[in-house]
């Protein structure tokens, strides 16, 4: 399959964006999951295929697209199961490219007698064959989105991104491309990773020096991988291996970020800070501000009150130009200070950790102009009791 050709060619890309299951192999176009009626009147799915006409100058599909014919693996029948003799030029089992086909089809546009591009050609043949199938079942459609954008040469995913095709948000998704880091893979950090691997961010770097223990699994996403947990793995190694199944470019750094090694963060486009120790937060914040890297700092505080859990989730966004005095006002740096007690309670709840991660990702996406941002807040705090979020904007 020529991923580059589908990605670059506007007509092939349009087919992929609309959910057609297309492949290109050795200049042969293959379109799978074409609904059709069989000779016994039942529904089935077949394959349309043809040789692509390529423009020698551009390397893309030529316009107009010649020839006008296509091959079909399946039985192109009318609603009643009779063959569509009006479009069948010949019928014989043969091999065309890499596909065993049954029929050679010929149908020209009435006015121009040629297809202006390969998109028009595929849509026309699918309509001819699929309309009979849809007369029996309205849901019979070749636009399955099962494989979506099969070809995205710049895709960071380990599997095809059918979601971008289905909702046609490929362009806005690319705004998130770049290098990000997560510092701290506890409850909030692990949920952050779960959200980031569904985005088009190019590289995700994980920093944490702790092992993954049983209690961690109750405030992290997904279900445990027993085979990976036997040797008490480091969090970064476990999560990099687990999420590597969906996203490429995940790198594990099995150590804590300190004042001595914070300069290793140079070159990142954005950093998520998910630590619970004030001195560590200070060292990281000082380093990122000096390196000119925007970041989000997260924090939760959950405690027991009147036999109920109560507390908050905080997200603070720091730009490189933020004055240090303002950073000190916004971030809790004291490990034992009275005003930091809320953030240092031991209770961790998946619902609050995941909400904290969502707040952080939403703020990052607004910064990246992925979501609209008319508020431009620096600090957001969600209060459990009252179910409200208070925002503080930059001075």
CSV table of C-alpha atoms in Angstrom, one decimal:
chain,number,residue,atom,x,y,z
A,1,UNK,CA,0.0,0.0,0.0
A,2,UNK,CA,1.3,3.4,-1.0
A,3,UNK,CA,0.6,5.5,2.1
A,4,UNK,CA,2.4,8.5,0.6
A,5,UNK,CA,0.2,8.5,-2.5
A,6,UNK,CA,-3.0,8.4,-0.6
A,7,UNK,CA,-1.8,11.1,1.8
A,8,UNK,CA,-0.7,13.5,-0.9
A,9,UNK,CA,-3.3,12.9,-3.6
A,10,UNK,CA,-6.4,15.0,-3.0
A,11,UNK,CA,-8.8,12.6,-4.7
A,12,UNK,CA,-7.5,9.5,-2.9
A,13,UNK,CA,-7.3,11.4,0.3
A,14,UNK,CA,-10.9,12.5,-0.1
A,15,UNK,CA,-12.0,8.9,-0.5
A,16,UNK,CA,-10.1,8.0,2.7
A,17,UNK,CA,-11.5,11.0,4.5
A,18,UNK,CA,-15.0,10.0,3.6
A,19,UNK,CA,-14.5,6.5,5.1
A,20,UNK,CA,-13.9,4.3,2.0
A,21,UNK,CA,-11.6,1.4,2.7
A,22,UNK,CA,-8.9,2.1,0.1
A,23,UNK,CA,-5.5,0.7,-0.5
A,24,UNK,CA,-2.9,1.3,-3.3
A,25,UNK,CA,-0.5,-1.5,-4.2
A,26,UNK,CA,1.7,-1.2,-7.3
A,27,UNK,CA,-0.4,1.5,-8.8
A,28,UNK,CA,-3.6,-0.6,-8.4
A,29,UNK,CA,-6.4,0.9,-6.4
A,30,UNK,CA,-8.4,-1.5,-4.1
A,31,UNK,CA,-11.7,-0.4,-2.6
A,32,UNK,CA,-13.0,-2.9,-0.1
A,33,UNK,CA,-16.4,-3.4,1.6
A,34,UNK,CA,-18.5,-2.5,-1.4
A,35,UNK,CA,-22.1,-3.6,-0.5
A,36,UNK,CA,-23.8,-5.6,-3.2
A,37,UNK,CA,-26.7,-8.0,-3.8
A,38,UNK,CA,-25.9,-11.6,-4.6
A,39,UNK,CA,-27.7,-13.9,-7.1
A,40,UNK,CA,-29.8,-15.3,-4.3
A,41,UNK,CA,-30.9,-11.9,-3.2
A,42,UNK,CA,-28.8,-11.6,0.0
A,43,UNK,CA,-26.4,-8.9,0.9
A,44,UNK,CA,-22.6,-9.2,0.8
A,45,UNK,CA,-19.5,-7.0,0.4
A,46,UNK,CA,-17.2,-7.1,-2.5
A,47,UNK,CA,-14.1,-5.3,-3.8
A,48,UNK,CA,-13.7,-2.7,-6.6
A,49,UNK,CA,-10.3,-2.4,-8.2
A,50,UNK,CA,-8.6,-0.7,-11.1
A,51,UNK,CA,-5.3,0.4,-12.3
A,52,UNK,CA,-4.6,4.0,-11.4
A,53,UNK,CA,-3.6,6.5,-14.1
A,54,UNK,CA,-0.7,8.5,-12.7
A,55,UNK,CA,0.5,11.9,-14.0
A,56,UNK,CA,4.2,11.6,-14.8
A,57,UNK,CA,4.9,15.2,-13.9
A,58,UNK,CA,3.2,15.3,-10.5
A,59,UNK,CA,3.3,11.6,-9.4
A,60,UNK,CA,-0.4,12.0,-8.4
A,61,UNK,CA,-3.5,10.5,-10.0
A,62,UNK,CA,-4.2,12.0,-13.4
A,63,UNK,CA,-7.2,14.1,-14.3
A,64,UNK,CA,-9.2,13.0,-16.1
A,65,UNK,CA,-8.8,9.4,-14.9
A,66,UNK,CA,-8.4,6.7,-17.6
A,67,UNK,CA,-9.6,4.1,-18.3
A,68,UNK,CA,-13.2,4.4,-17.3
A,69,UNK,CA,-13.5,0.7,-16.4
A,70,UNK,CA,-13.2,-1.2,-13.1
A,71,UNK,CA,-13.0,-4.8,-11.9
A,72,UNK,CA,-15.2,-6.3,-9.2
A,73,UNK,CA,-14.8,-9.2,-6.8
A,74,UNK,CA,-18.4,-10.2,-6.0
A,75,UNK,CA,-21.7,-10.3,-7.8
A,76,UNK,CA,-23.1,-6.9,-9.1
A,77,UNK,CA,-26.8,-7.7,-9.0
A,78,UNK,CA,-30.0,-5.8,-9.0
A,79,UNK,CA,-32.4,-5.9,-6.1
A,80,UNK,CA,-34.0,-9.1,-7.4
A,81,UNK,CA,-30.7,-10.9,-7.8
A,82,UNK,CA,-30.3,-10.6,-11.5
A,83,UNK,CA,-26.9,-9.5,-12.8
A,84,UNK,CA,-26.4,-5.9,-13.8
A,85,UNK,CA,-25.8,-6.6,-17.4
A,86,UNK,CA,-25.9,-2.9,-18.2
A,87,UNK,CA,-22.5,-2.4,-16.6
A,88,UNK,CA,-20.9,-5.9,-17.0
A,89,UNK,CA,-18.5,-6.0,-19.9
A,90,UNK,CA,-17.3,-9.6,-19.2
A,91,UNK,CA,-17.4,-12.2,-16.5
A,92,UNK,CA,-14.6,-14.6,-15.8
A,93,UNK,CA,-12.6,-15.4,-12.7
A,94,UNK,CA,-9.2,-13.8,-13.1
A,95,UNK,CA,-6.4,-12.1,-11.2
A,96,UNK,CA,-6.1,-8.4,-11.4
A,97,UNK,CA,-3.2,-7.0,-9.5
A,98,UNK,CA,-3.4,-8.7,-6.1
A,99,UNK,CA,-7.1,-9.4,-6.2
A,100,UNK,CA,-9.1,-12.3,-7.6
A,101,UNK,CA,-11.9,-10.6,-9.5
A,102,UNK,CA,-15.2,-11.9,-11.1
A,103,UNK,CA,-16.4,-9.2,-13.4
A,104,UNK,CA,-15.0,-6.5,-15.7
A,105,UNK,CA,-17.3,-3.5,-15.5
A,106,UNK,CA,-17.8,-0.6,-17.9
A,107,UNK,CA,-19.9,2.5,-17.2
A,108,UNK,CA,-19.2,5.9,-18.7
A,109,UNK,CA,-20.6,9.3,-17.4
A,110,UNK,CA,-23.4,10.2,-19.8
A,111,UNK,CA,-22.2,13.7,-20.8
A,112,UNK,CA,-18.4,13.7,-20.7
A,113,UNK,CA,-17.9,9.9,-21.2
A,114,UNK,CA,-14.9,10.1,-18.9
A,115,UNK,CA,-14.3,10.5,-15.1
A,116,UNK,CA,-12.7,13.7,-14.1
A,117,UNK,CA,-10.8,12.1,-11.3
A,118,UNK,CA,-10.5,8.8,-9.4
A,119,UNK,CA,-12.8,10.0,-6.6
A,120,UNK,CA,-15.7,10.5,-9.1
A,121,UNK,CA,-15.0,7.1,-10.6
A,122,UNK,CA,-15.1,5.2,-7.4
A,123,UNK,CA,-18.2,7.0,-6.1
A,124,UNK,CA,-20.0,6.4,-9.4
A,125,UNK,CA,-19.3,2.6,-9.4
A,126,UNK,CA,-20.1,2.3,-5.7
A,127,UNK,CA,-23.4,4.0,-6.3
A,128,UNK,CA,-24.3,1.7,-9.2
A,129,UNK,CA,-23.6,-1.4,-7.3
A,130,UNK,CA,-24.4,-0.3,-3.8
A,131,UNK,CA,-27.8,1.4,-4.5
A,132,UNK,CA,-29.3,-2.1,-5.0
A,133,UNK,CA,-28.0,-3.2,-1.7
A,134,UNK,CA,-29.3,0.0,0.0
A,135,UNK,CA,-32.8,-0.7,-1.4
A,136,UNK,CA,-32.7,-3.8,0.8
A,137,UNK,CA,-30.9,-2.2,3.8
A,138,UNK,CA,-30.4,1.5,4.0
A,139,UNK,CA,-27.3,1.1,6.2
A,140,UNK,CA,-25.4,-0.7,3.4
A,141,UNK,CA,-22.6,1.7,2.7
A,142,UNK,CA,-19.1,1.5,1.5
A,143,UNK,CA,-18.2,4.4,3.7
A,144,UNK,CA,-17.5,2.2,6.7
A,145,UNK,CA,-14.8,4.3,8.4
A,146,UNK,CA,-13.4,0.9,9.5
A,147,UNK,CA,-9.9,1.9,8.4
A,148,UNK,CA,-10.4,5.6,8.0
A,149,UNK,CA,-7.3,7.4,7.0
A,150,UNK,CA,-5.1,4.4,6.2
A,151,UNK,CA,-2.4,6.7,5.0
A,152,UNK,CA,-1.1,9.4,7.1
A,153,UNK,CA,2.7,9.5,6.7
A,154,UNK,CA,3.0,11.9,9.6
A,155,UNK,CA,0.6,10.0,11.8
A,156,UNK,CA,2.1,9.3,15.3
A,157,UNK,CA,-0.2,6.3,15.8
A,158,UNK,CA,0.6,2.6,15.8
A,159,UNK,CA,-2.9,1.9,14.3
A,160,UNK,CA,-4.9,3.8,11.6
A,161,UNK,CA,-6.6,6.9,12.8
A,162,UNK,CA,-10.2,6.4,11.7
A,163,UNK,CA,-11.5,9.0,14.1
A,164,UNK,CA,-9.9,11.9,12.3
A,165,UNK,CA,-11.4,10.7,9.0
A,166,UNK,CA,-14.8,10.1,10.5
A,167,UNK,CA,-15.1,13.5,12.0
A,168,UNK,CA,-13.0,15.4,9.5
A,169,UNK,CA,-10.7,17.0,12.0
A,170,UNK,CA,-7.3,16.0,10.6
A,171,UNK,CA,-6.2,19.5,10.0
A,172,UNK,CA,-7.0,20.8,13.6
A,173,UNK,CA,-5.5,17.6,15.1
A,174,UNK,CA,-2.1,18.5,13.5
A,175,UNK,CA,-2.0,21.6,15.6
A,176,UNK,CA,-1.0,19.4,18.5
A,177,UNK,CA,2.1,17.9,16.8
A,178,UNK,CA,5.2,18.5,18.8
A,179,UNK,CA,7.2,17.1,21.8
A,180,UNK,CA,5.6,17.0,25.2
A,181,UNK,CA,6.7,15.6,28.6
A,182,UNK,CA,4.8,14.3,31.6
A,183,UNK,CA,6.6,14.6,34.9
A,184,UNK,CA,5.1,12.2,37.4
A,185,UNK,CA,3.1,9.1,36.4
A,186,UNK,CA,0.9,8.8,39.4
A,187,UNK,CA,-2.9,9.0,39.2
A,188,UNK,CA,-3.1,12.3,37.3
A,189,UNK,CA,-0.1,11.7,35.2
A,190,UNK,CA,-1.3,8.3,34.1
A,191,UNK,CA,-4.6,9.6,33.1
A,192,UNK,CA,-2.9,12.4,31.2
A,193,UNK,CA,-1.0,9.8,29.2
A,194,UNK,CA,-4.2,8.0,28.4
A,195,UNK,CA,-5.6,11.2,26.9
A,196,UNK,CA,-2.4,12.3,25.1
A,197,UNK,CA,-2.0,9.0,23.2
A,198,UNK,CA,-5.3,9.8,21.5
A,199,UNK,CA,-3.9,13.0,20.1
A,200,UNK,CA,-1.5,13.9,17.3
A,201,UNK,CA,1.3,14.9,19.6
A,202,UNK,CA,4.5,13.6,18.0
A,203,UNK,CA,6.5,12.6,21.0
A,204,UNK,CA,5.5,11.8,24.6
A,205,UNK,CA,8.3,11.6,27.2
A,206,UNK,CA,7.6,10.1,30.6
A,207,UNK,CA,9.6,11.0,33.7
A,208,UNK,CA,9.2,9.1,37.0
A,209,UNK,CA,11.5,7.0,39.1
A,210,UNK,CA,8.9,5.0,41.1
A,211,UNK,CA,7.8,1.4,40.7
A,212,UNK,CA,4.2,0.6,39.8
A,213,UNK,CA,2.6,-1.0,42.8
A,214,UNK,CA,-0.8,-2.6,43.3
A,215,UNK,CA,-2.5,0.4,44.9
A,216,UNK,CA,-1.4,2.6,41.9
A,217,UNK,CA,-3.7,0.6,39.6
A,218,UNK,CA,-6.8,1.8,41.4
A,219,UNK,CA,-6.1,5.4,40.4
A,220,UNK,CA,-4.9,4.9,36.9
A,221,UNK,CA,-6.8,4.1,33.6
A,222,UNK,CA,-7.4,0.7,32.1
A,223,UNK,CA,-7.1,-2.7,33.5
A,224,UNK,CA,-3.7,-4.2,34.7
A,225,UNK,CA,-1.5,-6.3,32.4
A,226,UNK,CA,-0.6,-9.2,34.8
A,227,UNK,CA,2.3,-10.4,32.7
A,228,UNK,CA,3.9,-6.9,32.9
A,229,UNK,CA,3.3,-6.5,36.6
A,230,UNK,CA,5.2,-9.6,37.8
A,231,UNK,CA,8.5,-7.9,38.5
A,232,UNK,CA,7.2,-4.6,40.0
A,233,UNK,CA,8.1,-2.6,36.9
A,234,UNK,CA,8.9,1.1,36.9
A,235,UNK,CA,5.9,3.2,36.0
A,236,UNK,CA,7.4,4.7,33.0
A,237,UNK,CA,8.4,1.4,31.5
A,238,UNK,CA,5.0,-0.2,32.2
A,239,UNK,CA,3.1,2.7,30.7
A,240,UNK,CA,5.4,3.1,27.7
A,241,UNK,CA,5.0,-0.5,26.8
A,242,UNK,CA,1.2,-0.5,27.4
A,243,UNK,CA,0.4,2.6,25.4
A,244,UNK,CA,3.0,1.9,22.7
A,245,UNK,CA,0.2,-0.3,21.2
A,246,UNK,CA,-1.7,2.8,20.1
A,247,UNK,CA,0.9,5.6,19.9
A,248,UNK,CA,4.5,5.6,18.6
A,249,UNK,CA,7.1,7.9,20.0
A,250,UNK,CA,6.6,7.2,23.7
A,251,UNK,CA,10.0,7.4,25.6
A,252,UNK,CA,10.5,6.3,29.2
A,253,UNK,CA,12.9,8.2,31.5
A,254,UNK,CA,13.1,6.1,34.7
A,255,UNK,CA,14.2,8.9,37.1
A,256,UNK,CA,12.9,11.9,38.9
A,257,UNK,CA,13.3,15.4,37.6
A,258,UNK,CA,15.4,17.4,40.0
A,259,UNK,CA,17.3,20.7,40.1
A,260,UNK,CA,20.4,18.8,38.8
A,261,UNK,CA,18.8,17.3,35.7
A,262,UNK,CA,16.0,19.7,34.8
A,263,UNK,CA,17.9,21.0,31.8
A,264,UNK,CA,17.2,17.7,30.1
A,265,UNK,CA,13.8,19.1,29.4
A,266,UNK,CA,15.2,21.7,27.0
A,267,UNK,CA,13.6,21.4,23.6
A,268,UNK,CA,10.1,20.3,24.7
A,269,UNK,CA,7.1,22.3,23.3
A,270,UNK,CA,5.1,21.7,26.4
A,271,UNK,CA,5.4,20.0,29.8
A,272,UNK,CA,2.8,18.6,32.2
A,273,UNK,CA,3.9,18.6,35.8
A,274,UNK,CA,2.2,16.1,38.1
A,275,UNK,CA,4.2,16.0,41.3
A,276,UNK,CA,3.0,16.2,44.9
A,277,UNK,CA,6.2,17.5,46.6
A,278,UNK,CA,6.5,21.3,46.9
A,279,UNK,CA,10.3,21.3,46.6
A,280,UNK,CA,10.2,19.2,43.4
A,281,UNK,CA,7.5,21.5,42.0
A,282,UNK,CA,9.7,24.5,42.7
A,283,UNK,CA,12.8,23.1,41.0
A,284,UNK,CA,10.8,22.0,38.0
A,285,UNK,CA,9.0,25.4,37.7
A,286,UNK,CA,12.3,27.3,38.0
A,287,UNK,CA,13.9,25.2,35.3
A,288,UNK,CA,11.0,25.3,32.8
A,289,UNK,CA,10.7,29.1,33.2
A,290,UNK,CA,14.4,29.5,32.6
A,291,UNK,CA,14.3,27.2,29.6
A,292,UNK,CA,11.3,29.1,28.2
A,293,UNK,CA,8.9,26.1,28.1
A,294,UNK,CA,5.2,26.6,28.8
A,295,UNK,CA,3.8,24.1,31.2
A,296,UNK,CA,0.7,23.1,33.2
A,297,UNK,CA,1.1,22.2,36.9
A,298,UNK,CA,-1.6,19.9,38.4
A,299,UNK,CA,-2.6,19.2,41.9
A,300,UNK,CA,-5.5,17.5,43.8
A,301,UNK,CA,-6.5,17.6,47.5
A,302,UNK,CA,-9.1,15.1,48.8
A,303,UNK,CA,-9.9,14.7,52.5
A,304,UNK,CA,-12.5,13.3,54.8
A,305,UNK,CA,-15.2,15.7,56.2
A,306,UNK,CA,-18.4,14.7,57.9
A,307,UNK,CA,-17.9,11.1,56.7
A,308,UNK,CA,-17.7,12.3,53.1
A,309,UNK,CA,-14.8,13.0,50.8
A,310,UNK,CA,-14.3,16.6,49.8
A,311,UNK,CA,-11.6,18.6,48.1
A,312,UNK,CA,-10.5,20.1,44.8
A,313,UNK,CA,-8.5,19.6,41.6
A,314,UNK,CA,-6.2,22.4,40.4
A,315,UNK,CA,-4.6,23.2,37.0
A,316,UNK,CA,-2.2,26.1,36.7
A,317,UNK,CA,-0.9,27.3,33.3
A,318,UNK,CA,2.5,29.0,33.2
A,319,UNK,CA,3.8,30.8,30.2
A,320,UNK,CA,7.5,31.5,29.7
A,321,UNK,CA,7.1,35.2,30.2
A,322,UNK,CA,5.2,34.8,33.5
A,323,UNK,CA,7.0,36.8,36.3
A,324,UNK,CA,8.4,34.5,39.0
A,325,UNK,CA,6.5,36.4,41.7
A,326,UNK,CA,3.2,35.5,39.9
A,327,UNK,CA,4.4,31.8,39.7
A,328,UNK,CA,5.0,31.8,43.5
A,329,UNK,CA,1.5,33.1,44.1
A,330,UNK,CA,-0.1,30.4,42.0
A,331,UNK,CA,1.9,27.3,42.8
A,332,UNK,CA,2.1,25.5,46.2
A,333,UNK,CA,5.8,25.1,46.9
A,334,UNK,CA,5.8,24.4,50.6
A,335,UNK,CA,6.0,20.7,51.6
A,336,UNK,CA,4.7,21.3,55.1
A,337,UNK,CA,3.1,24.8,54.9
A,338,UNK,CA,-0.4,25.1,56.2
A,339,UNK,CA,-1.7,26.4,53.0
A,340,UNK,CA,-0.3,23.4,51.2
A,341,UNK,CA,-2.1,20.8,53.4
A,342,UNK,CA,-4.9,20.4,50.9
A,343,UNK,CA,-2.6,19.2,48.2
A,344,UNK,CA,-0.7,16.8,50.5
A,345,UNK,CA,-3.5,14.6,51.8
A,346,UNK,CA,-2.9,11.0,50.9
A,347,UNK,CA,-6.4,10.2,49.5
A,348,UNK,CA,-6.3,9.5,45.8
A,349,UNK,CA,-9.5,8.9,43.9
A,350,UNK,CA,-9.6,7.9,40.2
A,351,UNK,CA,-12.5,10.3,39.5
A,352,UNK,CA,-10.6,13.3,40.8
A,353,UNK,CA,-7.3,12.3,39.2
A,354,UNK,CA,-8.9,11.8,35.8
A,355,UNK,CA,-10.8,15.1,36.1
A,356,UNK,CA,-7.5,16.8,36.9
A,357,UNK,CA,-5.9,15.3,33.8
A,358,UNK,CA,-8.8,16.4,31.7
A,359,UNK,CA,-8.6,19.9,32.9
A,360,UNK,CA,-4.8,19.9,32.1
A,361,UNK,CA,-5.3,18.5,28.6
A,362,UNK,CA,-8.1,21.0,27.9
A,363,UNK,CA,-5.9,23.9,28.9
A,364,UNK,CA,-3.1,22.6,26.7
A,365,UNK,CA,-5.4,22.3,23.8
A,366,UNK,CA,-6.7,25.8,24.2
A,367,UNK,CA,-3.1,27.1,24.4
A,368,UNK,CA,-2.4,25.2,21.1
A,369,UNK,CA,-5.5,26.8,19.5
A,370,UNK,CA,-7.1,23.4,19.1
A,371,UNK,CA,-10.0,24.6,21.2
A,372,UNK,CA,-11.3,28.2,21.3
A,373,UNK,CA,-9.9,30.2,24.2
A,374,UNK,CA,-11.5,33.5,25.0
A,375,UNK,CA,-10.7,33.4,28.8
A,376,UNK,CA,-7.0,32.8,28.7
A,377,UNK,CA,-7.0,31.7,32.4
A,378,UNK,CA,-3.9,30.9,34.4
A,379,UNK,CA,-5.4,29.0,37.2
A,380,UNK,CA,-8.5,26.8,37.5
A,381,UNK,CA,-9.8,25.1,40.6
A,382,UNK,CA,-12.6,22.6,40.7
A,383,UNK,CA,-14.4,22.2,44.0
A,384,UNK,CA,-16.1,18.9,44.7
A,385,UNK,CA,-18.6,20.4,47.1
A,386,UNK,CA,-20.6,22.9,45.0
A,387,UNK,CA,-19.5,21.3,41.7
A,388,UNK,CA,-17.9,24.5,40.4
A,389,UNK,CA,-14.8,25.7,38.7
A,390,UNK,CA,-13.2,29.1,39.6
A,391,UNK,CA,-10.8,30.7,37.1
A,392,UNK,CA,-8.1,33.2,37.6
A,393,UNK,CA,-6.9,35.1,34.5
A,394,UNK,CA,-3.5,36.7,34.1
A,395,UNK,CA,-2.9,40.1,35.6
